[in-house]
PDB file of C-alpha atoms in Angstrom:
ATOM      1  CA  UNK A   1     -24.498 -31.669 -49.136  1.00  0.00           C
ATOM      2  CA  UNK A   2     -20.703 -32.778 -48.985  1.00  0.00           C
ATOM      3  CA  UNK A   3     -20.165 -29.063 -48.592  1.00  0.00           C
ATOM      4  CA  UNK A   4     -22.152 -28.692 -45.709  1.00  0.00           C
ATOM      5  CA  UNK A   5     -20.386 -31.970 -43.911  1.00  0.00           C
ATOM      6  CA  UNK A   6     -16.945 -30.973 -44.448  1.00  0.00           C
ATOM      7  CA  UNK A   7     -18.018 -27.256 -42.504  1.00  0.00           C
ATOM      8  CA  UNK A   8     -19.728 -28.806 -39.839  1.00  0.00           C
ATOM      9  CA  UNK A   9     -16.731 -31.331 -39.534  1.00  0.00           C
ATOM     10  CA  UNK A  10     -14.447 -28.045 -39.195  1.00  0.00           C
ATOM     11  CA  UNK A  11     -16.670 -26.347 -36.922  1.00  0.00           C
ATOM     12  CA  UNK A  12     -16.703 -29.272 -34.533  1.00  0.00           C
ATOM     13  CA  UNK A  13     -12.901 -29.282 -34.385  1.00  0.00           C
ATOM     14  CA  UNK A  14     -12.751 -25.927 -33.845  1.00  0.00           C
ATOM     15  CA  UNK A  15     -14.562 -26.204 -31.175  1.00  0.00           C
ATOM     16  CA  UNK A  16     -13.292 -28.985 -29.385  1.00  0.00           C
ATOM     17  CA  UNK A  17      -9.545 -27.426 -29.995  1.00  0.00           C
ATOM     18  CA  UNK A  18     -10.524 -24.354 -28.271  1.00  0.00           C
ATOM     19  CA  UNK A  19     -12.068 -26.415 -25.448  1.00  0.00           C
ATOM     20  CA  UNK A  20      -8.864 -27.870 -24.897  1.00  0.00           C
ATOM     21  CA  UNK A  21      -6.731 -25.031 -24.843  1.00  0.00           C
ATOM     22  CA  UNK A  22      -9.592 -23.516 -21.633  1.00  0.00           C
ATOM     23  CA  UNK A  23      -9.203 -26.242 -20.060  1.00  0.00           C
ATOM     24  CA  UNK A  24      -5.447 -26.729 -20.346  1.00  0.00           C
ATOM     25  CA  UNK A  25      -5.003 -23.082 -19.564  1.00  0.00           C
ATOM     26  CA  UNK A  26      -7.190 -23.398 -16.337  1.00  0.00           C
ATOM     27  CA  UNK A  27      -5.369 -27.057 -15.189  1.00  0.00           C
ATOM     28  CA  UNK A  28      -2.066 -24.725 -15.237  1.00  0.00           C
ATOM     29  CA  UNK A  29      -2.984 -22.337 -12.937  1.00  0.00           C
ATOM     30  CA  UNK A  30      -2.808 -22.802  -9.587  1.00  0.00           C
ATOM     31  CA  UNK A  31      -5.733 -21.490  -6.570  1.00  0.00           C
ATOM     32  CA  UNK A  32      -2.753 -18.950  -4.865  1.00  0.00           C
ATOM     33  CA  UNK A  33      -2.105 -17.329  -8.231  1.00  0.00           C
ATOM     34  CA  UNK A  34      -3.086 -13.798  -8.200  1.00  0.00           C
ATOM     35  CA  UNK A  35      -4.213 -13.550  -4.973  1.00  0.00           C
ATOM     36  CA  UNK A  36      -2.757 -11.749  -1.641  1.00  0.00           C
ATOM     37  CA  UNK A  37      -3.036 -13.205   2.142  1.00  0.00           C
ATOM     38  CA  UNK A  38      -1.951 -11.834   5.617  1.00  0.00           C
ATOM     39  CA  UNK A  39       0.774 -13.982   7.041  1.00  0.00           C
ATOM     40  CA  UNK A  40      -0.223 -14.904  10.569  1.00  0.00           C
ATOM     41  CA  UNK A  41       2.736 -16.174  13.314  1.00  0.00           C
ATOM     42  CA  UNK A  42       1.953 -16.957  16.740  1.00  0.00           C
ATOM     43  CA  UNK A  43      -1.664 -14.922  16.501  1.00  0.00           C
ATOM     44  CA  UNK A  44      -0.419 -12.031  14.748  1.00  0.00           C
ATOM     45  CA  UNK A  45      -0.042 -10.325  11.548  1.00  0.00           C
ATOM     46  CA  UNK A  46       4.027 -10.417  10.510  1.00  0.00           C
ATOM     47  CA  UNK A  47       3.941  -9.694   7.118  1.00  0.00           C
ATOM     48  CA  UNK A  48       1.661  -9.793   3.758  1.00  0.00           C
ATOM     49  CA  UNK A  49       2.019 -12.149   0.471  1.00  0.00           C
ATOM     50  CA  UNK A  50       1.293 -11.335  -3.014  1.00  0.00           C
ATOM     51  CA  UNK A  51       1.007 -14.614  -5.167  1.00  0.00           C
ATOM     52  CA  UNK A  52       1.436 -13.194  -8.986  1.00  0.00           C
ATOM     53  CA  UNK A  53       1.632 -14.855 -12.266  1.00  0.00           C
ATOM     54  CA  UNK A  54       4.600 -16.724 -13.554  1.00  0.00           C
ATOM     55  CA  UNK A  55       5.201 -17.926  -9.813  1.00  0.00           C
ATOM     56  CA  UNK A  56       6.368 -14.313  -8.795  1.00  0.00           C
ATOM     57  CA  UNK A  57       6.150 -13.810  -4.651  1.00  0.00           C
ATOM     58  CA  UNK A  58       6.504 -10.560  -3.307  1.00  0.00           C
ATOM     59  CA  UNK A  59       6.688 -10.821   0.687  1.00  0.00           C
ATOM     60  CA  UNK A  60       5.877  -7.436   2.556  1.00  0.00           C
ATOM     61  CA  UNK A  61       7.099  -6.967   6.073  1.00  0.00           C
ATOM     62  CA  UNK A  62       3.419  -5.768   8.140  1.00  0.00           C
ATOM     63  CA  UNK A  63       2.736  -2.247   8.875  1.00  0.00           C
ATOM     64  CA  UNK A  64       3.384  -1.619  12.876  1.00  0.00           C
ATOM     65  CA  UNK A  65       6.717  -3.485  12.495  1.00  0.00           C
ATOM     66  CA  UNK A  66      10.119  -1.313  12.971  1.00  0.00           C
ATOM     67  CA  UNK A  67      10.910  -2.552   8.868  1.00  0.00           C
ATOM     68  CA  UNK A  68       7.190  -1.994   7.803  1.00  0.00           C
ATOM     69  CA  UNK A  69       6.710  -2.089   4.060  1.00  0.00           C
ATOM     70  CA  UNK A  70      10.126  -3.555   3.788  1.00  0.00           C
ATOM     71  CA  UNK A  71       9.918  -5.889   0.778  1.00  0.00           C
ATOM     72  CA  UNK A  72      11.153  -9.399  -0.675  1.00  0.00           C
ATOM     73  CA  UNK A  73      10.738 -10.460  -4.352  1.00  0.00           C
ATOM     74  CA  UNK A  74      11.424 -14.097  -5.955  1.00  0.00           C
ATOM     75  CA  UNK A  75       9.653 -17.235  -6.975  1.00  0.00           C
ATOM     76  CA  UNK A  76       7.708 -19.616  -5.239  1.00  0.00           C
ATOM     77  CA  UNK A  77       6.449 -23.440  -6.241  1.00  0.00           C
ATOM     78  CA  UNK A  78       2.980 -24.883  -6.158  1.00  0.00           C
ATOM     79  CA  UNK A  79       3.393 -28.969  -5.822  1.00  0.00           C
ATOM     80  CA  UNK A  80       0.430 -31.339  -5.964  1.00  0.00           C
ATOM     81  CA  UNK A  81       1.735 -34.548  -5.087  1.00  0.00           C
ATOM     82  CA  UNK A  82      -0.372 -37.816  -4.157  1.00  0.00           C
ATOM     83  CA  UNK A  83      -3.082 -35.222  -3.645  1.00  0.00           C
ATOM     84  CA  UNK A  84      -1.324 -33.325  -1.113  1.00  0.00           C
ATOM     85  CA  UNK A  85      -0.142 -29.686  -2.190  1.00  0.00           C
ATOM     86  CA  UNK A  86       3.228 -27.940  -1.453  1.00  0.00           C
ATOM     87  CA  UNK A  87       4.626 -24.709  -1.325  1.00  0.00           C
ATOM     88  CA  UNK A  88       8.243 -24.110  -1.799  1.00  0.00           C
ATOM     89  CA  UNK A  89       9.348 -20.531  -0.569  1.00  0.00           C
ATOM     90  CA  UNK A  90      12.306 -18.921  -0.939  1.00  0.00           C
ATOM     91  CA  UNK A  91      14.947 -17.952   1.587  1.00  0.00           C
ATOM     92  CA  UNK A  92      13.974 -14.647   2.416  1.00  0.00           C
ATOM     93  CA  UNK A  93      15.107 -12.007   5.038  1.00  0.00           C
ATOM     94  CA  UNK A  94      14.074 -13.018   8.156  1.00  0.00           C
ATOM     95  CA  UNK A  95      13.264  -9.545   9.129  1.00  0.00           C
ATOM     96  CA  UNK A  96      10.638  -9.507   6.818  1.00  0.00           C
ATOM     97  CA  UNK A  97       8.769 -13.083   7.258  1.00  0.00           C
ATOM     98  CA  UNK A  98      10.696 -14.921   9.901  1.00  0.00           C
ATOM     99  CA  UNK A  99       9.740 -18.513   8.601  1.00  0.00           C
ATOM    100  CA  UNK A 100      12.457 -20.822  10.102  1.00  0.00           C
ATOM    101  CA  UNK A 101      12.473 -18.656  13.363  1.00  0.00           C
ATOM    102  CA  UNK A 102      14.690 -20.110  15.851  1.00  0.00           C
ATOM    103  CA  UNK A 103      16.636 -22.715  13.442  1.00  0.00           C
ATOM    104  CA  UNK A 104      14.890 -25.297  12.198  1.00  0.00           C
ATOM    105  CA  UNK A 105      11.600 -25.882  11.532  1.00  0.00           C
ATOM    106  CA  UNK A 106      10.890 -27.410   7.811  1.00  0.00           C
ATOM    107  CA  UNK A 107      12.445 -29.228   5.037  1.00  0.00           C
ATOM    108  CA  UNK A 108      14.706 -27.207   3.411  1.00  0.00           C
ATOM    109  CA  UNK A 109      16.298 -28.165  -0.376  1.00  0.00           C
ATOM    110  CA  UNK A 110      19.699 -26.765  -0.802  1.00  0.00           C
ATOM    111  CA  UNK A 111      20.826 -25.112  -3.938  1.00  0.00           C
ATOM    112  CA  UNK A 112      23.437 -27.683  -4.032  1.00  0.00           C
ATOM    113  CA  UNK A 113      21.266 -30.890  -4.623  1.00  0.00           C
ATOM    114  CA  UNK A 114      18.469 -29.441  -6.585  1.00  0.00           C
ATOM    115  CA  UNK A 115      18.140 -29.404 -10.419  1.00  0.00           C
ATOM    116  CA  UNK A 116      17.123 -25.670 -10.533  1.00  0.00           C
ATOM    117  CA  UNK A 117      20.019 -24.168  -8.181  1.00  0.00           C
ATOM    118  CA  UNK A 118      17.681 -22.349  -5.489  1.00  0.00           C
ATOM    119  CA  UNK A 119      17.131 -22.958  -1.692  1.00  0.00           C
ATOM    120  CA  UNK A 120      13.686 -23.664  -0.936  1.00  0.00           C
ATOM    121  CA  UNK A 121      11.827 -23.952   2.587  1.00  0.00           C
ATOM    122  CA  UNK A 122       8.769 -26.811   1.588  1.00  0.00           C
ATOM    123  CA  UNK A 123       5.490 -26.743   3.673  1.00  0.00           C
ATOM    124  CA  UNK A 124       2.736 -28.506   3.657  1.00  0.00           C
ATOM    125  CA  UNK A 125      -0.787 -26.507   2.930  1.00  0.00           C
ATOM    126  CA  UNK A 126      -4.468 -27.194   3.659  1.00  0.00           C
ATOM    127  CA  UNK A 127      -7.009 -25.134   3.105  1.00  0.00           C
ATOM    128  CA  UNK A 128      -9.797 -24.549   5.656  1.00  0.00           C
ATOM    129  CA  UNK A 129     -12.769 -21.696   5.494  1.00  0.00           C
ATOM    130  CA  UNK A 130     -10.555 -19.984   3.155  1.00  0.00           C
ATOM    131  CA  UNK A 131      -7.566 -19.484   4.461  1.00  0.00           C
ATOM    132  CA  UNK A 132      -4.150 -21.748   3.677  1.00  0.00           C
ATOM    133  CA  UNK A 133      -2.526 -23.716   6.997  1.00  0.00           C
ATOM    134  CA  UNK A 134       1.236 -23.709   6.525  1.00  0.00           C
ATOM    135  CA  UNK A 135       2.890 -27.367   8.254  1.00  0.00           C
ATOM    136  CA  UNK A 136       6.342 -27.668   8.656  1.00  0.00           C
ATOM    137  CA  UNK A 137       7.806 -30.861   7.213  1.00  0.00           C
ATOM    138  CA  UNK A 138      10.024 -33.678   8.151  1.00  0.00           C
ATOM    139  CA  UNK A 139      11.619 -36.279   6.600  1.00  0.00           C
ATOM    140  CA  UNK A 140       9.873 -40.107   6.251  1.00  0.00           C
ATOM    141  CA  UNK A 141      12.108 -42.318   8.400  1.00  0.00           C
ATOM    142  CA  UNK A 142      14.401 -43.917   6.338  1.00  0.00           C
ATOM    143  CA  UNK A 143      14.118 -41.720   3.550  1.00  0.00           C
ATOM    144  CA  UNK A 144      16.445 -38.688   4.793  1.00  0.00           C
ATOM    145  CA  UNK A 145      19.551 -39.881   2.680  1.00  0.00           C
ATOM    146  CA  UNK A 146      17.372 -39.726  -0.202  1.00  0.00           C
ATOM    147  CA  UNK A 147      15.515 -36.953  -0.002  1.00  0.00           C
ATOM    148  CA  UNK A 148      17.321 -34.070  -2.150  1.00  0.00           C
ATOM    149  CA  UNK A 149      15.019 -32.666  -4.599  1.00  0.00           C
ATOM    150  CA  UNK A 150      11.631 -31.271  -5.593  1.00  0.00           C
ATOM    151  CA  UNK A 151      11.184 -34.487  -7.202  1.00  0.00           C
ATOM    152  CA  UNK A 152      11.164 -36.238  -3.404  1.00  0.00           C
ATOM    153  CA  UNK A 153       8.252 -34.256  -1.612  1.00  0.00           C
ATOM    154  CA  UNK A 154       6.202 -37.764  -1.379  1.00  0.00           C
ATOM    155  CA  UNK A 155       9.068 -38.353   1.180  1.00  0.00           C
ATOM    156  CA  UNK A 156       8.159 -35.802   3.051  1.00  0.00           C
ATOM    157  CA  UNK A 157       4.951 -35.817   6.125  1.00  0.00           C
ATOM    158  CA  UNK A 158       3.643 -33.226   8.310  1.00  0.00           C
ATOM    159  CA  UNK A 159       6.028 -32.889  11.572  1.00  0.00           C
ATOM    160  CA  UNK A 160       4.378 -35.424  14.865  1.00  0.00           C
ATOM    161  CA  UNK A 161       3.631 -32.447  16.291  1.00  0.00           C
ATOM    162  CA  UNK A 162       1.108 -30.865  13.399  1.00  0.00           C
ATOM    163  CA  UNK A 163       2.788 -27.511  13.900  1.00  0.00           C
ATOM    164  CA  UNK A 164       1.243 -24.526  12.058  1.00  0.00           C
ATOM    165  CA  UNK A 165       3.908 -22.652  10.782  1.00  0.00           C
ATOM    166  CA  UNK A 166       1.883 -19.633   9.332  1.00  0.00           C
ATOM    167  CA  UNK A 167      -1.713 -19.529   8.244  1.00  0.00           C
ATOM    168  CA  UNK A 168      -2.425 -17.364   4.902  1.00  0.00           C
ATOM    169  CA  UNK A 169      -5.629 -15.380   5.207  1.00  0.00           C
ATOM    170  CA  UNK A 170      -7.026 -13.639   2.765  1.00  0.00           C
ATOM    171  CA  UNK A 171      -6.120  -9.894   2.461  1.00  0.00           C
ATOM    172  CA  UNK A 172      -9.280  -7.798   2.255  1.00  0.00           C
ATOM    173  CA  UNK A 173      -8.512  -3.868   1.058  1.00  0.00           C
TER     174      UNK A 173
END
């Protein structure tokens, strides 16, 4: 009988261990990985993004443009913070995905004041009937002499305006 206890004892573990590692594994990963959207600008397509695993972007100018297919590879950031996720994109060609058209238009972190040495762009996103809005940030008043790092985005609030920078939509092929 003791026999039978100590298996069913290590069965149990086993079990609960491997539990743990699902749901730790599925915590990590985040609802853009893996998936690729149509960037829309100002009511049209400019470009396509491919969300892959270990935070690998790869930006794609759209077909019809005079750089179609021209493309952009880095890293991108998934934030959650006080329930509110973020997406830090890299600076990118702005032939390709013109995201800070015309100057400024979001929080940007400098490579200078952040711990992992890259330039980011941060937006806000929200998802609606399945596709991702894109909100340009600003600064909290009061808090712009603070704000330097990925470690600050609760200092950071959708701009007065609610400007939609881009919205993702899901690529169908």
């Amino acid at each position: 009988m003791k026999i039978f206890e100590l298996n069913y004892k290590s069965i149990f573990l086993i079990l609960v261990f491997m539990l743990a590692i699902v749901s730790l594994y599925g915590c990590g990963k985040s609802d853009l990985d893996g998936k690729k959207f149509n960037v829309i600008q100002n009511n049209k397509l400019d470009a396509t993004m491919e969300f892959g695993k270990d935070n690998e972007l790869i930006v794609k100018s759209a077909q019809g443009k005079y750089n179609a297919g021209q493309e952009f590879r880095g890293q991108y950031q998934l934030k959650e913070v006080d329930g509110k996720q973020f997406l830090l994109l890299p600076k990118m060609d702005r032939e390709i995905l013109d995201i800070q058209n015309f100057g400024y238009q979001t929080v940007e972190i400098d490579n200078l004041n952040s711990k992992d040495k890259k330039d980011w762009y941060v937006y806000q996103l929200e998802e609606k009937d399945n596709k991702f809005f894109m909100y340009d940030l600003t600064i909290k008043e009061g808090k712009a002499d603070k704000f330097k790092d990925v470690d600050d985005l609760n200092m950071l609030e959708i701009q007065k305006d609610h400007k939609v920078n881009s919205i993702l939509e899901p690529k169908t092929e």
